[in-house]
Short mmCIF file of C-alpha atoms in Angstrom, two decimals:
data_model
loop_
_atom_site.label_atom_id
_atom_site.label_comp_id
_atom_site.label_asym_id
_atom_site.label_seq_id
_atom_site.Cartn_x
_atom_site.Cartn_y
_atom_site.Cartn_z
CA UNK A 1 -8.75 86.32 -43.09
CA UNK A 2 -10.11 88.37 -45.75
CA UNK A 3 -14.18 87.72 -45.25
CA UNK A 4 -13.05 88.32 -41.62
CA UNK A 5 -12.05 92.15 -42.08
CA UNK A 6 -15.56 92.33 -44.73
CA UNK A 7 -17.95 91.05 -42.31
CA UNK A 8 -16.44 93.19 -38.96
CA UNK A 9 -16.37 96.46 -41.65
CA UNK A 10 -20.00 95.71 -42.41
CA UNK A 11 -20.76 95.37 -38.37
CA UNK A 12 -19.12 98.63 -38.30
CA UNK A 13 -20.87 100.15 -41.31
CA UNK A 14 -24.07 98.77 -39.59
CA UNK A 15 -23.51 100.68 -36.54
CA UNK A 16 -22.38 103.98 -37.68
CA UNK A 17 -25.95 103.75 -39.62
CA UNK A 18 -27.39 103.44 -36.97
CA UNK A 19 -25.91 106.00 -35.35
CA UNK A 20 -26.49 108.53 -37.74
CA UNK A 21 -30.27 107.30 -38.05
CA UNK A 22 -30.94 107.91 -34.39
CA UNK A 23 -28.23 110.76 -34.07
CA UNK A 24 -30.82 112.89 -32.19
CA UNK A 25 -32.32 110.63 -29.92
CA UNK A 26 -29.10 108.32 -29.36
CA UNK A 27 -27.99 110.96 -26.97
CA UNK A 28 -31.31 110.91 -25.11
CA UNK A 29 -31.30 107.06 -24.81
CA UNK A 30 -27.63 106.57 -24.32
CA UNK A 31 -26.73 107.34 -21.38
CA UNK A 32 -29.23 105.92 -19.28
CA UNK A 33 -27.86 102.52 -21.18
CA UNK A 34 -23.98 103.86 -20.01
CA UNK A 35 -25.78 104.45 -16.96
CA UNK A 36 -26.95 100.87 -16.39
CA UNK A 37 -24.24 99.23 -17.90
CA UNK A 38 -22.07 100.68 -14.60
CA UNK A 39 -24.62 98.87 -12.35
CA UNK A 40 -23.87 95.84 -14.86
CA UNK A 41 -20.24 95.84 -14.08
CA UNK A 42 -20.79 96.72 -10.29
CA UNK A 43 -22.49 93.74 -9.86
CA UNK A 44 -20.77 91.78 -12.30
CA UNK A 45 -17.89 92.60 -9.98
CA UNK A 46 -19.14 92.03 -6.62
CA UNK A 47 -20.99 88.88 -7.54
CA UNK A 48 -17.66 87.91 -9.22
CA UNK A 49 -15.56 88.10 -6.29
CA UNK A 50 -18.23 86.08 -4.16
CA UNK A 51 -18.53 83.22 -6.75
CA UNK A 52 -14.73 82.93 -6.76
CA UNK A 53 -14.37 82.46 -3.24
CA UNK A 54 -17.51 80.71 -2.88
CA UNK A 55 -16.57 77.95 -5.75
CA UNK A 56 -13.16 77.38 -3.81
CA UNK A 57 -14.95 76.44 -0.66
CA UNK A 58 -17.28 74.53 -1.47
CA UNK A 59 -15.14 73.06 -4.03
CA UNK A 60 -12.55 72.17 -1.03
CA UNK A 61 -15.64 71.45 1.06
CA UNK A 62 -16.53 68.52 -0.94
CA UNK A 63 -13.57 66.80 -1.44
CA UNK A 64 -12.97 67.13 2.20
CA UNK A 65 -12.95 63.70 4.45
CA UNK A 66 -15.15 64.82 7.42
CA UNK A 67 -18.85 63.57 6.53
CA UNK A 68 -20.28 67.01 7.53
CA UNK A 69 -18.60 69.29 5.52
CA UNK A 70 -18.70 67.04 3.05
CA UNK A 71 -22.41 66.80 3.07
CA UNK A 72 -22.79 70.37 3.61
CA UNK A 73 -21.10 71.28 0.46
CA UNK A 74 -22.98 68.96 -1.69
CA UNK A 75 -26.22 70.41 -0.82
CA UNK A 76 -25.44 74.12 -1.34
CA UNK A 77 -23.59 72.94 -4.85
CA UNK A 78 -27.27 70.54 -5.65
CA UNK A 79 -29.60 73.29 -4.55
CA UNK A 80 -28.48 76.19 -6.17
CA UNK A 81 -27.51 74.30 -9.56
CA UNK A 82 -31.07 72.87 -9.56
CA UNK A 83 -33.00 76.26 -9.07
CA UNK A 84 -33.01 78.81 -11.96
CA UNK A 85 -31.43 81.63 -10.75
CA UNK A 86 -34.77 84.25 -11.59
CA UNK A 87 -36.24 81.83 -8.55
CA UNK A 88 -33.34 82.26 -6.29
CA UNK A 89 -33.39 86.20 -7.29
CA UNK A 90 -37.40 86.36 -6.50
CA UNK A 91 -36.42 84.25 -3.28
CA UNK A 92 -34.35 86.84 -1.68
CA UNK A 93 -35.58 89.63 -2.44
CA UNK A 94 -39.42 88.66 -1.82
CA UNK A 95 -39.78 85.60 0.22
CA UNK A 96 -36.63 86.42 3.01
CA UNK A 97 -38.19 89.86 4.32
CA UNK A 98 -40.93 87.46 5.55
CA UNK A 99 -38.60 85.90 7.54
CA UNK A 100 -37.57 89.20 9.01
CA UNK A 101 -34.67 89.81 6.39
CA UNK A 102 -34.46 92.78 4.28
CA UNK A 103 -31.80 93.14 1.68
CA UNK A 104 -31.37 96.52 -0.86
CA UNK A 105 -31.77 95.13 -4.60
CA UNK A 106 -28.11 95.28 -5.10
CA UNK A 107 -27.10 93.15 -2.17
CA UNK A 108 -30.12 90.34 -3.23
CA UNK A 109 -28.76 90.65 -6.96
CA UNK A 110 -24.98 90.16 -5.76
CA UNK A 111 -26.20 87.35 -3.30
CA UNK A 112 -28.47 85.48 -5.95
CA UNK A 113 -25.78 85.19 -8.82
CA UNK A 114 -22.60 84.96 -6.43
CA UNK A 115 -24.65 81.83 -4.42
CA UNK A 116 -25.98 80.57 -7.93
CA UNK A 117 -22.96 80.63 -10.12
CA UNK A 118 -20.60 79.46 -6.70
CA UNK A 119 -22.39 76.23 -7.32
CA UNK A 120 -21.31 76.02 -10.76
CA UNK A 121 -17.73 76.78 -9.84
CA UNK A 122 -17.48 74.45 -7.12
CA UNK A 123 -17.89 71.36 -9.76
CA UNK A 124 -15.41 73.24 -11.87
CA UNK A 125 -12.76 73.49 -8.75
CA UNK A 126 -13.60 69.95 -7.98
CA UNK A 127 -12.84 68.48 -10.92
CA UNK A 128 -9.59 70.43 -10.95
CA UNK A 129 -8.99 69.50 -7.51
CA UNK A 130 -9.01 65.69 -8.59
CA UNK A 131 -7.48 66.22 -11.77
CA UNK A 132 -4.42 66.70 -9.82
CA UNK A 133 -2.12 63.55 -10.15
CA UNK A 134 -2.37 61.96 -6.57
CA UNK A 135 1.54 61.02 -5.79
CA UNK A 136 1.47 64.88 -5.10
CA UNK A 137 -0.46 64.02 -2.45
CA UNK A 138 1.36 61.15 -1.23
CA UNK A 139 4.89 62.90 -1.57
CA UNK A 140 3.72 65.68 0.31
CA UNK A 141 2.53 63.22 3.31
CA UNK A 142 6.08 61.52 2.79
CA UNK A 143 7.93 64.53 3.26
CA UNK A 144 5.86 65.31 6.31
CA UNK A 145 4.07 68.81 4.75
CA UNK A 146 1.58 70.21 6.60
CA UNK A 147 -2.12 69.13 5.30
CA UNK A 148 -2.63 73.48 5.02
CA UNK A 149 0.59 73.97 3.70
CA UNK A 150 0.09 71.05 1.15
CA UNK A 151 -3.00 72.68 -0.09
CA UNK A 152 -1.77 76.43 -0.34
CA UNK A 153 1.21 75.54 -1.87
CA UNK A 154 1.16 72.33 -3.61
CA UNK A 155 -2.86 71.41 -4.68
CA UNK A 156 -3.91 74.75 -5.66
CA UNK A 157 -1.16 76.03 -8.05
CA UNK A 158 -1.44 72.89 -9.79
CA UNK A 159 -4.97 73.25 -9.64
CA UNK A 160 -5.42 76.75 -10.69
CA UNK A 161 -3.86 76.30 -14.35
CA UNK A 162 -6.52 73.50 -14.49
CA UNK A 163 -9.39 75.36 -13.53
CA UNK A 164 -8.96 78.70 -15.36
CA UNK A 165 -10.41 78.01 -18.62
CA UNK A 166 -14.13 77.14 -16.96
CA UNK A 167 -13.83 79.92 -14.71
CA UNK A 168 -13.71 82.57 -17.60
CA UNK A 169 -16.27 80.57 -19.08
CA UNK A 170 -18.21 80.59 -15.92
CA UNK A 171 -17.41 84.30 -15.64
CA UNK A 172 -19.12 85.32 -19.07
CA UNK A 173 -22.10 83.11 -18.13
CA UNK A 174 -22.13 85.27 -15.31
CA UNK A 175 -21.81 88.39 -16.72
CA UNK A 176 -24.47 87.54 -18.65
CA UNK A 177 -26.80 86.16 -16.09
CA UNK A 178 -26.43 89.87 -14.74
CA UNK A 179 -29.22 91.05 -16.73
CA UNK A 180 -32.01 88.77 -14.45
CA UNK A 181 -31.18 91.20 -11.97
CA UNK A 182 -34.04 93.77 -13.73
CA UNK A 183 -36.27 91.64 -12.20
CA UNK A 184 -35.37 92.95 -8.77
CA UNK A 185 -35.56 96.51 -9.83
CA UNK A 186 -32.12 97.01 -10.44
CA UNK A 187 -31.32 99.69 -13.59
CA UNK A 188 -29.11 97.77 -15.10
CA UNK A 189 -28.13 97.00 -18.98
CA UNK A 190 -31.36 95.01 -19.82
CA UNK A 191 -34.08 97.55 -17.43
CA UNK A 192 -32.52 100.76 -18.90
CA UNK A 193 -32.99 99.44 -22.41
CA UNK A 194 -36.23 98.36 -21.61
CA UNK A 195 -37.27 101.61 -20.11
CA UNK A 196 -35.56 103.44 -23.16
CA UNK A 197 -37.33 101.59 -25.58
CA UNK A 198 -40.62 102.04 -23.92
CA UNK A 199 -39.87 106.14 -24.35
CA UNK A 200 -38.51 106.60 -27.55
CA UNK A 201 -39.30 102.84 -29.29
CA UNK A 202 -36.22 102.55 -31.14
CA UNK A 203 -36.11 98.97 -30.31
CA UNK A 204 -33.33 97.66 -33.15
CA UNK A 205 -31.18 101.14 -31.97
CA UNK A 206 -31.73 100.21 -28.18
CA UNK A 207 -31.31 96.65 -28.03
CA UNK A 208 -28.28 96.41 -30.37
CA UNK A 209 -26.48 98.67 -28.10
CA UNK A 210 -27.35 96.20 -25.05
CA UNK A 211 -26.43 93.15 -26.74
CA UNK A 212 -23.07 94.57 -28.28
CA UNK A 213 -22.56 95.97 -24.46
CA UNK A 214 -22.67 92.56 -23.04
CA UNK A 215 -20.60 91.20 -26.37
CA UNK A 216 -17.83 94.30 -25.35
CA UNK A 217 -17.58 92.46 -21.93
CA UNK A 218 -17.37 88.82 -22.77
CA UNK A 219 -14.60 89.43 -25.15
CA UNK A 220 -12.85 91.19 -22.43
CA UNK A 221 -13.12 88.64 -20.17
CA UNK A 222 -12.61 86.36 -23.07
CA UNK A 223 -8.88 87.64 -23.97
CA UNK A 224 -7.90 88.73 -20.55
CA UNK A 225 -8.82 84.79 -19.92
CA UNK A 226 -6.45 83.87 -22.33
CA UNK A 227 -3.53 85.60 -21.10
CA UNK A 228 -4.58 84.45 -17.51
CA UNK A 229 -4.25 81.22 -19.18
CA UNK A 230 -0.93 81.33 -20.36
CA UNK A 231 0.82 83.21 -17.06
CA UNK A 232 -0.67 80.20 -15.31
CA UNK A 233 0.73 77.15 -17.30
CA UNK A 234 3.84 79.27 -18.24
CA UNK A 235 5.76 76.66 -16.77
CA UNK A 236 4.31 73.82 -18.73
CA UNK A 237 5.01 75.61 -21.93
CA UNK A 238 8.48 75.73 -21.06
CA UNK A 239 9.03 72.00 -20.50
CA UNK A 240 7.26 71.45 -24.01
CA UNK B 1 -42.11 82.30 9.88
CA UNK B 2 -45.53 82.47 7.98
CA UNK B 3 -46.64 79.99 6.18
CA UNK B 4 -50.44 79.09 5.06
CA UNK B 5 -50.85 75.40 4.16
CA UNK B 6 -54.44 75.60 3.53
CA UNK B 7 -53.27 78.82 1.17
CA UNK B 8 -50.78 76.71 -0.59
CA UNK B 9 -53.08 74.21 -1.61
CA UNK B 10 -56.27 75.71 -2.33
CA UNK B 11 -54.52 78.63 -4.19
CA UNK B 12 -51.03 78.40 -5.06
CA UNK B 13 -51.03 74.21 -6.18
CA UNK B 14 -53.78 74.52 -9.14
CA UNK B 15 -52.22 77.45 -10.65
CA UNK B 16 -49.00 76.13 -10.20
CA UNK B 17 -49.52 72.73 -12.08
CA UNK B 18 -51.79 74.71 -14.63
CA UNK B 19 -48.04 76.62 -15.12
CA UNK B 20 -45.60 73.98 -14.80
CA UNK B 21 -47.83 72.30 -18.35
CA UNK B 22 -46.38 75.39 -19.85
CA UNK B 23 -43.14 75.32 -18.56
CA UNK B 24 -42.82 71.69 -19.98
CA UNK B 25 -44.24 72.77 -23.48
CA UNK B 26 -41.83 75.62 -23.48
CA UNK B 27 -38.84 73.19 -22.57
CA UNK B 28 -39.36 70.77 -24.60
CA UNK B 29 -40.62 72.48 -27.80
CA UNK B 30 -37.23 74.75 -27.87
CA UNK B 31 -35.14 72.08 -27.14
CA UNK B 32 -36.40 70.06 -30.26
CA UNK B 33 -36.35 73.42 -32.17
CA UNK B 34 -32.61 73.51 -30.88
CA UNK B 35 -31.49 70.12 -31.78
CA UNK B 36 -32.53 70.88 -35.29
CA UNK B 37 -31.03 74.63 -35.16
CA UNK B 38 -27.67 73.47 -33.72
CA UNK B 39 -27.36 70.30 -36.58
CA UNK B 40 -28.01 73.14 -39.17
CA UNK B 41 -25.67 75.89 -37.87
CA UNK B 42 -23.13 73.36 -36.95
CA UNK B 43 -23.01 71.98 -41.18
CA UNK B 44 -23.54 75.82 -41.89
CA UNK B 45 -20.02 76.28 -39.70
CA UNK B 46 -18.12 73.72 -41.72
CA UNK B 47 -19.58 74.65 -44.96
CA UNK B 48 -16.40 74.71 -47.59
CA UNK B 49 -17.31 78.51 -48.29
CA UNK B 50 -15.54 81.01 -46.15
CA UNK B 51 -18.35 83.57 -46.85
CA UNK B 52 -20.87 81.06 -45.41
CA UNK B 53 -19.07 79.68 -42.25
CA UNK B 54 -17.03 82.41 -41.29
CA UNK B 55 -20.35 84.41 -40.50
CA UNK B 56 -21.92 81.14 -39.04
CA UNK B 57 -18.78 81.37 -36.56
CA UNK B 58 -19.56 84.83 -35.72
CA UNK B 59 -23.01 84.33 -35.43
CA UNK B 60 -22.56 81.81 -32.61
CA UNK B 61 -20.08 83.37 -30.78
CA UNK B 62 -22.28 86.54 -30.60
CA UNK B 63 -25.05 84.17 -29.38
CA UNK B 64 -23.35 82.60 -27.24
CA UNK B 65 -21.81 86.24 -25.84
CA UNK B 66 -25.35 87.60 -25.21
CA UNK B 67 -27.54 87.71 -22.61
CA UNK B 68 -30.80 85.40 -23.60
CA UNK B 69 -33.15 87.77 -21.72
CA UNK B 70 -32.24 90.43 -23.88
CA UNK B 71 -32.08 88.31 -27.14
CA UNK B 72 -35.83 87.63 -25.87
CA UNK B 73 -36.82 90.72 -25.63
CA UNK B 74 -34.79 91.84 -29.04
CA UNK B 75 -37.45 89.21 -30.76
CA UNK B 76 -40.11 90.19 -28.44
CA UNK B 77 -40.19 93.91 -29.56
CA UNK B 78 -38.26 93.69 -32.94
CA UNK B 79 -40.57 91.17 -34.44
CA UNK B 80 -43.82 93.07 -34.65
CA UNK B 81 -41.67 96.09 -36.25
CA UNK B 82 -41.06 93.68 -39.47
CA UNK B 83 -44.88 92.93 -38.88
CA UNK B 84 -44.08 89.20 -37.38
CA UNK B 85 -47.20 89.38 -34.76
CA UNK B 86 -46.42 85.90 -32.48
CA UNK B 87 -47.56 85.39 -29.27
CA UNK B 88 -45.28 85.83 -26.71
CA UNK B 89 -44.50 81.96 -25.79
CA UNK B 90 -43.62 81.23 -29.24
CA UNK B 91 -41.45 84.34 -29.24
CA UNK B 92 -39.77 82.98 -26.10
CA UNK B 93 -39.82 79.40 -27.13
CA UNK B 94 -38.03 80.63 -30.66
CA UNK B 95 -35.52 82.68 -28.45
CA UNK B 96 -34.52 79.75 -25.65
CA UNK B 97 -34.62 77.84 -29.62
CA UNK B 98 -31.93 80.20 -31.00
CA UNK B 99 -29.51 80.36 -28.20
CA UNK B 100 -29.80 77.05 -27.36
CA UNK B 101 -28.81 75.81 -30.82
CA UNK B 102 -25.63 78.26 -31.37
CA UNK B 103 -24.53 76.10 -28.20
CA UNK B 104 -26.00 72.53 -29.30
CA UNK B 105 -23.79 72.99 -32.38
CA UNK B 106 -20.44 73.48 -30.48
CA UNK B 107 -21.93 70.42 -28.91
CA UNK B 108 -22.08 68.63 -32.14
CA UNK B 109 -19.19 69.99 -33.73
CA UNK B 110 -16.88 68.21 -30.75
CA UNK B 111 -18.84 64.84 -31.24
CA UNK B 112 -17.59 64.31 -34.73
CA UNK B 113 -14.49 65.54 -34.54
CA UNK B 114 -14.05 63.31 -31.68
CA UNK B 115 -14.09 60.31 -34.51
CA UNK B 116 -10.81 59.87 -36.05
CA UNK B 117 -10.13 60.58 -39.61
CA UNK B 118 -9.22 57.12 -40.30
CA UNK B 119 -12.92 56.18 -40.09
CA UNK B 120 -13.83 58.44 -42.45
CA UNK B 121 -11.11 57.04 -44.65
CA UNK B 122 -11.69 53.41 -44.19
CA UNK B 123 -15.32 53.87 -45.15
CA UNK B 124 -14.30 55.73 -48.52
CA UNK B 125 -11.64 52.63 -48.83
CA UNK B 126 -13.89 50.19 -47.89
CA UNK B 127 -16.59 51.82 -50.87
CA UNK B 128 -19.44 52.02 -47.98
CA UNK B 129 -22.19 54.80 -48.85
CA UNK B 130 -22.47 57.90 -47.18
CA UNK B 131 -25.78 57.41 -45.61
CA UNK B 132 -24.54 53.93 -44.30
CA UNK B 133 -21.40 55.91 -43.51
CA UNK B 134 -22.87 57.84 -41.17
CA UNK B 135 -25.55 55.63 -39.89
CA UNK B 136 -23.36 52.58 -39.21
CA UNK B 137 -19.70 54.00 -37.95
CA UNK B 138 -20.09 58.17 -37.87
CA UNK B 139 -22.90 58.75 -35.65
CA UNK B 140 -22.54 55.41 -33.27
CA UNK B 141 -19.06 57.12 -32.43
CA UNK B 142 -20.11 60.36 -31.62
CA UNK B 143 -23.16 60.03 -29.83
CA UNK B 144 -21.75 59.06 -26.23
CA UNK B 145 -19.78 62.27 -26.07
CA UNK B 146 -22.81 64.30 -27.29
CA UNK B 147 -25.73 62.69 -25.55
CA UNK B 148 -24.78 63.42 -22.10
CA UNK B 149 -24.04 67.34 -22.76
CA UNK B 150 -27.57 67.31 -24.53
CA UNK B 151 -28.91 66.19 -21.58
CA UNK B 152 -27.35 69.02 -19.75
CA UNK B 153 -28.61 71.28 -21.96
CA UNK B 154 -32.20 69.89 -21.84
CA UNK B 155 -32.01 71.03 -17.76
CA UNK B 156 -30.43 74.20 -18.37
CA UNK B 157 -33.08 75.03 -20.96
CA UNK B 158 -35.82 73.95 -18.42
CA UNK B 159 -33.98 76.27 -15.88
CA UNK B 160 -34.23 79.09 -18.76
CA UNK B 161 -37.71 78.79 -19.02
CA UNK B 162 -38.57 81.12 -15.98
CA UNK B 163 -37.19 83.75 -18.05
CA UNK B 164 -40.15 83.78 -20.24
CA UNK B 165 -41.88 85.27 -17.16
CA UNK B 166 -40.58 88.63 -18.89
CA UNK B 167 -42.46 88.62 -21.76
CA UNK B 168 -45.90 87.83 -19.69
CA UNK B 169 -45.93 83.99 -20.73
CA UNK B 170 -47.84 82.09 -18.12
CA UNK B 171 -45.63 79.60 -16.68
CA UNK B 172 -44.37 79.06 -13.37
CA UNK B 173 -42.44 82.03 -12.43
CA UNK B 174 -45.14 84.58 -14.06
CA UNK B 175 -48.06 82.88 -12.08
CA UNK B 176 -45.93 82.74 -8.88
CA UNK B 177 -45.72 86.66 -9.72
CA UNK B 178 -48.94 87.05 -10.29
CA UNK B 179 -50.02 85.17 -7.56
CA UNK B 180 -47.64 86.96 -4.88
CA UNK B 181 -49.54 90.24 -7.11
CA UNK B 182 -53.01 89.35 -6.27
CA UNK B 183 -52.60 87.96 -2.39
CA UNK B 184 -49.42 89.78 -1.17
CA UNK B 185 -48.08 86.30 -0.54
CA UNK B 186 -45.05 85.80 -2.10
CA UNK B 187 -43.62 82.76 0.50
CA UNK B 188 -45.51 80.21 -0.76
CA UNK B 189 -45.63 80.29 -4.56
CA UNK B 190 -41.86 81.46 -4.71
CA UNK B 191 -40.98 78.56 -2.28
CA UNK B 192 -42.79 75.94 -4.29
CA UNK B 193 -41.71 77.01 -7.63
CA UNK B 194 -37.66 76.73 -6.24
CA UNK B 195 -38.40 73.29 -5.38
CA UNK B 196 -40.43 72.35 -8.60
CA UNK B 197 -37.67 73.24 -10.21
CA UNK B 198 -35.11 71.87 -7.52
CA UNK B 199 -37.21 68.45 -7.65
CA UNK B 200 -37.45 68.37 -11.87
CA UNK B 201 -33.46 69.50 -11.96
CA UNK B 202 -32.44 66.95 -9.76
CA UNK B 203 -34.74 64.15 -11.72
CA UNK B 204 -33.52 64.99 -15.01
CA UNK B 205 -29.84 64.60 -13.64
CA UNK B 206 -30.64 61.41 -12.18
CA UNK B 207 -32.05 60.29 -15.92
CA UNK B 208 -29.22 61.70 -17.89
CA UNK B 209 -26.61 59.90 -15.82
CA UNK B 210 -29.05 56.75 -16.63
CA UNK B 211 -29.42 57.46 -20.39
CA UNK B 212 -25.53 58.21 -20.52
CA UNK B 213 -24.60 54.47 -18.98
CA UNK B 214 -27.48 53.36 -21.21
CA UNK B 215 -25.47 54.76 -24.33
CA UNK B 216 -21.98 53.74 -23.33
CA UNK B 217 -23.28 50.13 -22.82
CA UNK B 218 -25.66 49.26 -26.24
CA UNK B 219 -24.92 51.96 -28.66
CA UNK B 220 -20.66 51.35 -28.37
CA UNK B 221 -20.02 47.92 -27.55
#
């Protein structure tokens, strides 16, 4: 544990350097960075909540019997896991007011990364959704459970402790993704450094501070994950 | 709904394939940068020396924690302060390179620890050298579990690639820009590059799943 506590007191010996290096301007160029790293979690947020409840929908949706749900699923899942997301950004925000839609860069940015990353959930709630042993199934059609009642409370609890660990995953990867959002003029981490270091080119200072922003957040997620984890399969442990 | 065939392929098509030979020089240079990156930060990781892979660990996990568009444009404007003038699509390629390979080796990492210890044991009992060691029992093991999430990463860099529009390379996204810049016509070049990349995505699924039967069948018998 030793070169552990060296190497994070050298990070930390790094950054107060820097700090003290750029004490005059950090306080011009910081808080436009603060600034954009609240549009960073606003979105984060936002597009958050939409992936979730996109992922279990579609991720129901295709491991549903009727052909047309089915079908409809699969395509949303294959189309927005085959285009980049900077595409599917550009898409909405440029190509749909042709067609007589016209979003504020906010509501494209939460669209593109909630559709985008919903995608990528749905194959990780899918795969949960299977991994489920199937006599769960059959017992619950033996003891005559509803087929809602059998999915609220039977499928997804057991599913849930299954799927956590790639949705946190999936939620970093999304935090992350955030920062395409610049492209769509929004201020966020990535533009406000950007802008910053175009006014006061203290690019290592600047850029640092962005990256150890979006390292601050994906360790958040990462722990509160982890115990996320652990209230979910709390009953597993026990049996062990 | 307005859309211009004759614009589409008198304008947007020969810029377009013009951009996608970038696109596919950016993907495929970075990933063969990355295969070599990730095998060297993954034996970096289990060096014996603490002081060598405990900062390798850290060093991938802050990769791996970062945005890549700002780890591109980290290189992109920290490299000509140290006097490292590149152009920008070798900037870009060495970023996709970079992040890509602090995730190839996590990649690797789980292939050979996915080969018992015994094998490793039997080959030292059995007084087989190391090169045959590896050639013959170590790396015939690992490869199906490692193959298929190369693949994966192979389309996700290609899908990284439009970031590079950033830093002014000229590949698909930039020139869809540029060309949405020039006519006010965003529809069609924004359209066609989705489904380039929809169409390519979809391909390189359908080869991976074909390369990934192809393994578990000749490779492991």
């Amino acid at each position: 544990m030793k070169p552990r506590i060296a190497i994070l007191a050298a990070l930390g010996a790094f950054i107060v350097g820097l700090s003290v290096a750029t004490f005059a301007e950090l306080k011009l160029f910081l808080p436009p960075i603060l600034r954009g790293a609240v549009v960073t979690l606003q979105i984060s947020f936002w597009s958050w909540l939409l992936f979730v409840s996109l992922s279990c929908i579609a991720g129901l949706g295709r491991w549903q019997r009727n052909l047309l749900v089915r079908w409809t699923a699969t395509v949303y899942i294959e189309v927005f896991r085959g285009t980049s997301l900077l595409v599917i950004l550009f898409w909405l925000f440029f190509v749909l007011p042709e067609f007589g839609i016209i979003m504020s860069p906010f509501v494209a940015g939460v669209l593109g990364v909630g559709l985008n990353f919903g995608a990528y959930g749905a194959e990780v709630v899918r795969g949960a959704l299977t991994a489920v042993p199937k006599g769960q199934r059959e017992a619950a059609i033996a003891l005559n459970i509803k087929p809602r009642n059998f999915v609220v409370r039977i499928l997804f609890p057991q599913a849930i402790a299954i799927m956590v660990p790639g949705m946190v995953n999936l939620t970093i990867e999304m935090i992350k993704a955030t920062a395409l959002v610049s492209a769509i003029t929004l201020v966020d981490i990535t533009y406000a450094s950007v802008q910053q270091n175009q006014l006061y080119f203290r690019t290592l200072e600047i850029f640092t501070i962005a990256l150890l922003l979006y390292y601050c957040f994906a360790q958040f997620v990462r722990f509160g994950g982890a115990a996320l984890e652990e209230y979910f399969t709390r009953h597993l442990a026990k049996r062990r | 709904m307005d859309w211009r065939w004759d614009f589409t392929f008198e304008v947007v098509m020969p810029r377009m394939i013009e951009a996608a030979g970038v696109t596919a020089w950016a993907t495929v240079a970075s990933f063969c940068l990355a295969l070599v990156g990730g095998l060297i930060l993954m034996l970096l990781k289990q060096h014996r020396s603490v002081w060598i892979s405990r900062p390798t660990t850290e060093f991938i996990e802050f990769i791996r924690a970062t945005p890549l568009l700002v780890q591109i444009f980290f290189l992109f404007f920290l490299l000509p302060d140290f006097g490292i003038t590149l152009p920008p699509l070798t900037t870009g390629i060495l970023a996709i390179a970079i992040y890509n390979s602090a995730l190839c080796a996590e990649v690797y990492r789980a292939g050979f620890e996915a080969v018992p210890r015994g094998q490793w044991e039997a080959c030292v009992a059995l007084n087989i050298s190391t090169y045959r060691t590896f050639r013959d029992i170590i790396i015939p093991q690992s490869l199906p579990p490692i193959i298929p999430a190369l693949g994966n990463y192979f389309v996700a860099i290609f899908k990284e690639t439009p970031l590079l529009s950033f830093v002014a390379v000229a590949e698909i996204m930039q020139i869809s820009k540029l060309i949405g810049a020039e006519y006010y016509r965003f529809t069609e070049a924004v359209t066609i590059a989705g489904i380039f990349f929809l169409v390519m995505s979809l391909i390189a699924a359908f080869m991976i799943r074909q390369v990934e039967n192809f393994v578990k069948h000749r490779i492991v018998r």
